[in-house]
Amino acid sequence: LRRAMRHAARRGVEVRLILPGESDVRSVQWAGERSYTGLLRDGVHIHLWLGSHMHAKTVAIDDAWASIGSYNLDYVSLFWNMEVVVEIVGDSTPARLREQFRQDTEHCEVLEYESWRRRPWWRRLRSWFFYRFRRVL
């Protein structure tokens, strides 16, 4: 999925993510931060949610397709958790989700590639370490 987002952004497709500014599971957040550099470098826009924890996952593509659910894109959710995802095609939901996403970005901090690249060495090391154990987090 990360590779597809990076390729789309390099082709000029607008790809935006809202990710938790502070996760309820810090080790998972630190592991996930390992992938920010490549996403940002390739033009994916990352917004860090500043509000309370949000568990919802939504996707809206071209006002034509949407997905809403609780499914985490990880091994635990894939094999063990009872997660739910709904796919919606051909109604007004994708457009409404896109508008809600736009409104939500107003409550986010935009993560810039240059500032992310200059983060302290210990944050890079921490992300590298937890990324190695991502399948068991």
Short mmCIF file of C-alpha atoms in Angstrom, two decimals, residues 39-130:
data_model
loop_
_atom_site.label_atom_id
_atom_site.label_comp_id
_atom_site.label_asym_id
_atom_site.label_seq_id
_atom_site.Cartn_x
_atom_site.Cartn_y
_atom_site.Cartn_z
CA LEU A 39 6.32 8.90 1.57
CA LEU A 40 7.20 12.57 2.08
CA ARG A 41 10.10 12.46 -0.38
CA ASP A 42 7.81 11.09 -3.10
CA GLY A 43 5.16 13.76 -2.55
CA VAL A 44 2.65 12.14 -0.18
CA HIS A 45 1.21 14.79 2.14
CA ILE A 46 1.22 13.74 5.79
CA HIS A 47 -0.97 15.53 8.31
CA LEU A 48 -0.54 14.72 12.01
CA TRP A 49 -3.84 14.66 13.90
CA LEU A 50 -3.60 16.85 17.01
CA GLY A 51 -6.91 15.87 18.60
CA SER A 52 -7.77 12.90 20.76
CA HIS A 53 -7.06 9.40 19.52
CA MET A 54 -8.93 8.48 16.35
CA HIS A 55 -9.33 4.80 15.42
CA ALA A 56 -11.36 5.23 12.21
CA LYS A 57 -9.80 4.40 8.86
CA THR A 58 -11.34 5.98 5.78
CA VAL A 59 -10.35 6.13 2.14
CA ALA A 60 -11.98 8.20 -0.60
CA ILE A 61 -10.89 7.93 -4.21
CA ASP A 62 -12.14 10.23 -6.99
CA ASP A 63 -15.60 10.74 -5.44
CA ALA A 64 -16.42 7.26 -6.74
CA TRP A 65 -15.13 4.75 -4.17
CA ALA A 66 -14.80 4.77 -0.39
CA SER A 67 -13.88 2.48 2.43
CA ILE A 68 -14.68 2.95 6.13
CA GLY A 69 -13.61 0.66 8.91
CA SER A 70 -11.56 -0.18 11.95
CA TYR A 71 -9.07 -2.48 10.22
CA ASN A 72 -5.41 -1.74 10.99
CA LEU A 73 -3.04 -2.54 8.15
CA ASP A 74 -0.95 -4.91 10.24
CA TYR A 75 -0.44 -8.61 10.87
CA VAL A 76 -2.41 -8.69 14.11
CA SER A 77 -5.53 -7.26 12.45
CA LEU A 78 -5.11 -9.46 9.41
CA PHE A 79 -4.84 -12.76 11.30
CA TRP A 80 -6.29 -12.27 14.80
CA ASN A 81 -8.52 -9.25 15.37
CA MET A 82 -12.14 -9.14 14.36
CA GLU A 83 -11.99 -5.93 12.33
CA VAL A 84 -14.65 -4.54 9.99
CA VAL A 85 -14.35 -2.63 6.71
CA VAL A 86 -17.20 -1.42 4.49
CA GLU A 87 -16.71 -0.65 0.80
CA ILE A 88 -18.97 1.99 -0.78
CA VAL A 89 -19.31 2.47 -4.53
CA GLY A 90 -21.46 4.83 -6.53
CA ASP A 91 -23.19 7.13 -4.07
CA SER A 92 -22.38 10.47 -2.41
CA THR A 93 -20.35 8.97 0.45
CA PRO A 94 -16.88 9.29 -1.18
CA ALA A 95 -17.41 13.00 -1.84
CA ARG A 96 -18.68 13.57 1.71
CA LEU A 97 -15.72 11.68 3.16
CA ARG A 98 -13.31 13.76 1.09
CA GLU A 99 -14.89 16.96 2.40
CA GLN A 100 -14.74 15.67 5.99
CA PHE A 101 -11.08 14.79 5.44
CA ARG A 102 -10.40 18.33 4.21
CA GLN A 103 -12.07 19.74 7.32
CA ASP A 104 -10.10 17.38 9.55
CA THR A 105 -6.78 18.54 8.07
CA GLU A 106 -7.51 21.95 9.61
CA HIS A 107 -6.93 20.30 13.02
CA CYS A 108 -3.62 18.79 11.98
CA GLU A 109 0.02 19.71 11.83
CA VAL A 110 1.49 19.36 8.33
CA LEU A 111 4.65 17.27 8.33
CA GLU A 112 7.23 18.70 5.93
CA TYR A 113 9.93 16.59 4.29
CA GLU A 114 12.84 18.90 5.18
CA SER A 115 11.92 19.20 8.85
CA TRP A 116 11.29 15.44 9.08
CA ARG A 117 14.66 14.72 7.49
CA ARG A 118 16.35 16.86 10.16
CA ARG A 119 14.77 15.10 13.16
CA PRO A 120 17.19 14.07 15.93
CA TRP A 121 19.33 10.96 15.44
CA TRP A 122 17.77 9.24 18.46
CA ARG A 123 14.29 9.49 16.90
CA ARG A 124 15.62 7.83 13.74
CA LEU A 125 17.22 5.08 15.79
CA ARG A 126 14.05 4.56 17.84
CA SER A 127 11.95 4.23 14.66
CA TRP A 128 14.44 1.85 13.09
CA PHE A 129 14.46 -0.32 16.22
CA PHE A 130 10.67 -0.58 16.58
#
